[in-house]
Amino acid sequence: MNDFESQASWDLSGSDLLVLKFDGTRLSSEKRDQLNRFRAGNSPVILQLAAGGKRKATIIGYGGRDNSFYLTWV
């Protein structure tokens, strides 16, 4: 995920769900392929959102059509 720093918009949907959305038009085909390899159940990732500390999260879903990840905090 480090390769995608600052390339996503995000939305906190409640206190325990985070949606990361990547703009597919701004991603190279290589970056899109990398995103497609992330799946639910993969090892937890460390996220640092703007104006916040680092938090551990796990992917619970991926929307390939709009390059969105759905994560929950660990």
Coordinates of N, CA and C in Angstrom, one line a residue:
M1 N 0.8 -1.2 0.0 CA 0.0 0.0 0.0 C 0.9 1.3 0.0
N2 N 2.1 1.2 0.5 CA 3.0 2.4 0.5 C 3.1 3.0 -0.8
D3 N 3.1 2.2 -1.9 CA 3.2 2.8 -3.3 C 2.1 3.7 -3.7
F4 N 1.0 3.7 -2.9 CA -0.2 4.5 -3.3 C -0.4 5.7 -2.4
E5 N 0.6 6.1 -1.6 CA 0.5 7.2 -0.7 C 0.0 8.4 -1.4
S6 N -1.0 9.1 -0.8 CA -1.6 10.3 -1.3 C -2.3 10.2 -2.7
Q7 N -2.7 9.0 -3.1 CA -3.4 8.8 -4.3 C -4.8 8.4 -4.1
A8 N -5.3 8.4 -2.9 CA -6.7 7.9 -2.7 C -7.4 9.0 -1.9
S9 N -8.7 9.0 -2.2 CA -9.6 9.8 -1.3 C -10.2 8.8 -0.3
W10 N -10.7 9.3 0.8 CA -11.2 8.4 1.8 C -12.4 9.0 2.5
D11 N -13.1 8.1 3.1 CA -14.4 8.4 3.8 C -14.5 7.5 5.0
L12 N -14.6 8.1 6.1 CA -14.9 7.3 7.3 C -16.4 7.1 7.4
S13 N -16.8 5.9 7.2 CA -18.2 5.6 7.2 C -18.6 5.0 8.6
G14 N -18.8 5.9 9.6 CA -19.0 5.4 10.9 C -17.6 5.3 11.6
S15 N -17.6 4.7 12.8 CA -16.4 4.7 13.6 C -15.5 3.5 13.2
D16 N -16.0 2.5 12.5 CA -15.2 1.3 12.3 C -15.1 0.9 10.9
L17 N -15.5 1.7 9.9 CA -15.4 1.4 8.5 C -14.8 2.6 7.8
L18 N -13.8 2.3 7.0 CA -13.1 3.3 6.2 C -13.2 2.8 4.7
V19 N -13.5 3.7 3.8 CA -13.5 3.5 2.4 C -12.4 4.3 1.7
L20 N -11.5 3.6 1.1 CA -10.4 4.2 0.3 C -10.8 4.1 -1.2
K21 N -10.8 5.2 -1.9 CA -11.2 5.1 -3.3 C -10.1 5.7 -4.2
F22 N -9.6 4.9 -5.1 CA -8.5 5.4 -6.0 C -9.1 5.8 -7.4
D23 N -8.7 6.9 -7.9 CA -9.2 7.4 -9.2 C -8.5 6.5 -10.3
G24 N -9.2 5.6 -10.9 CA -8.6 4.8 -12.0 C -8.0 5.5 -13.1
T25 N -8.5 6.7 -13.4 CA -8.0 7.5 -14.6 C -6.6 8.0 -14.3
R26 N -6.3 8.1 -13.0 CA -4.9 8.6 -12.6 C -3.9 7.5 -12.4
L27 N -4.3 6.3 -12.4 CA -3.4 5.2 -12.1 C -2.9 4.5 -13.4
S28 N -1.7 4.2 -13.4 CA -1.1 3.4 -14.6 C -1.7 2.0 -14.5
S29 N -1.6 1.3 -15.6 CA -2.1 -0.1 -15.7 C -1.3 -0.9 -14.6
E30 N -0.1 -0.6 -14.4 CA 0.7 -1.4 -13.4 C 0.1 -1.2 -12.0
K31 N -0.2 0.1 -11.7 CA -0.8 0.4 -10.4 C -2.2 -0.3 -10.2
R32 N -3.0 -0.3 -11.3 CA -4.3 -1.0 -11.2 C -4.1 -2.4 -11.0
D33 N -3.1 -3.1 -11.6 CA -2.8 -4.5 -11.4 C -2.4 -4.7 -10.0
Q34 N -1.6 -3.8 -9.4 CA -1.2 -4.0 -8.0 C -2.4 -3.9 -7.1
L35 N -3.3 -3.0 -7.3 CA -4.5 -2.9 -6.5 C -5.3 -4.1 -6.5
N36 N -5.4 -4.7 -7.7 CA -6.2 -5.9 -7.9 C -5.7 -7.1 -7.1
R37 N -4.4 -7.1 -6.7 CA -3.9 -8.2 -5.9 C -4.2 -8.1 -4.4
F38 N -4.6 -6.9 -3.9 CA -5.1 -6.8 -2.5 C -6.4 -7.4 -2.4
R39 N -6.6 -8.2 -1.4 CA -7.9 -8.9 -1.2 C -8.3 -8.9 0.3
A40 N -9.5 -9.1 0.5 CA -10.0 -9.3 1.9 C -9.2 -10.5 2.5
G41 N -8.9 -10.3 3.8 CA -8.2 -11.4 4.5 C -6.7 -11.3 4.3
N42 N -6.2 -10.4 3.5 CA -4.7 -10.2 3.4 C -4.2 -9.7 4.8
S43 N -2.9 -9.7 5.0 CA -2.4 -9.2 6.3 C -2.9 -7.8 6.5
P44 N -3.0 -7.4 7.8 CA -3.4 -6.0 8.1 C -2.4 -5.0 7.5
V45 N -2.9 -3.8 7.2 CA -2.1 -2.7 6.7 C -2.1 -1.6 7.7
I46 N -1.0 -0.8 7.6 CA -0.9 0.4 8.5 C -1.2 1.6 7.7
L47 N -2.2 2.4 8.1 CA -2.7 3.5 7.4 C -2.4 4.8 8.3
Q48 N -2.0 5.8 7.6 CA -1.8 7.1 8.3 C -2.6 8.1 7.4
L49 N -3.8 8.5 8.0 CA -4.6 9.5 7.3 C -4.2 10.9 7.7
A50 N -4.6 11.9 6.8 CA -4.2 13.3 7.1 C -4.7 13.6 8.5
A51 N -3.8 14.3 9.2 CA -4.1 14.8 10.5 C -4.5 13.7 11.5
G52 N -3.9 12.6 11.3 CA -4.2 11.5 12.2 C -2.9 10.6 12.5
G53 N -3.0 9.8 13.5 CA -1.9 8.9 13.7 C -2.0 7.6 12.9
K54 N -1.1 6.8 13.0 CA -1.1 5.5 12.2 C -2.0 4.6 12.9
R55 N -2.8 3.8 12.1 CA -3.7 2.8 12.6 C -3.6 1.6 11.8
K56 N -3.8 0.4 12.4 CA -3.8 -0.9 11.7 C -5.2 -1.2 11.3
A57 N -5.3 -1.6 10.0 CA -6.6 -1.9 9.4 C -6.5 -3.2 8.6
T58 N -7.6 -3.8 8.4 CA -7.7 -5.0 7.5 C -8.7 -4.8 6.4
I59 N -8.4 -5.3 5.3 CA -9.3 -5.1 4.1 C -10.4 -6.1 4.3
I60 N -11.7 -5.6 4.2 CA -12.8 -6.5 4.3 C -13.5 -6.6 2.9
G61 N -13.2 -5.8 2.0 CA -13.8 -5.9 0.6 C -13.1 -5.0 -0.3
Y62 N -13.2 -5.3 -1.6 CA -12.6 -4.5 -2.7 C -13.6 -4.4 -3.8
G63 N -13.8 -3.2 -4.3 CA -14.7 -3.0 -5.5 C -13.8 -2.7 -6.7
G64 N -13.6 -3.7 -7.5 CA -12.7 -3.5 -8.7 C -13.2 -2.5 -9.7
R65 N -14.5 -2.3 -9.8 CA -15.1 -1.4 -10.8 C -14.7 0.0 -10.5
D66 N -14.7 0.4 -9.2 CA -14.4 1.8 -8.9 C -13.1 1.9 -8.0
N67 N -12.3 0.8 -8.0 CA -11.1 0.8 -7.2 C -11.2 1.3 -5.8
S68 N -12.2 0.8 -5.1 CA -12.5 1.1 -3.7 C -12.2 -0.1 -2.8
F69 N -11.5 0.3 -1.7 CA -11.3 -0.7 -0.7 C -12.1 -0.4 0.6
Y70 N -12.6 -1.4 1.2 CA -13.4 -1.3 2.4 C -12.6 -1.9 3.5
L71 N -12.2 -1.1 4.5 CA -11.4 -1.6 5.6 C -12.1 -1.4 6.9
T72 N -11.6 -2.2 7.9 CA -12.1 -2.0 9.3 C -10.8 -1.9 10.2
W73 N -10.9 -1.2 11.2 CA -9.8 -1.1 12.1 C -9.6 -2.4 12.9
V74 N -8.3 -2.7 13.2 CA -8.0 -3.9 13.9 C -7.8 -3.5 15.4

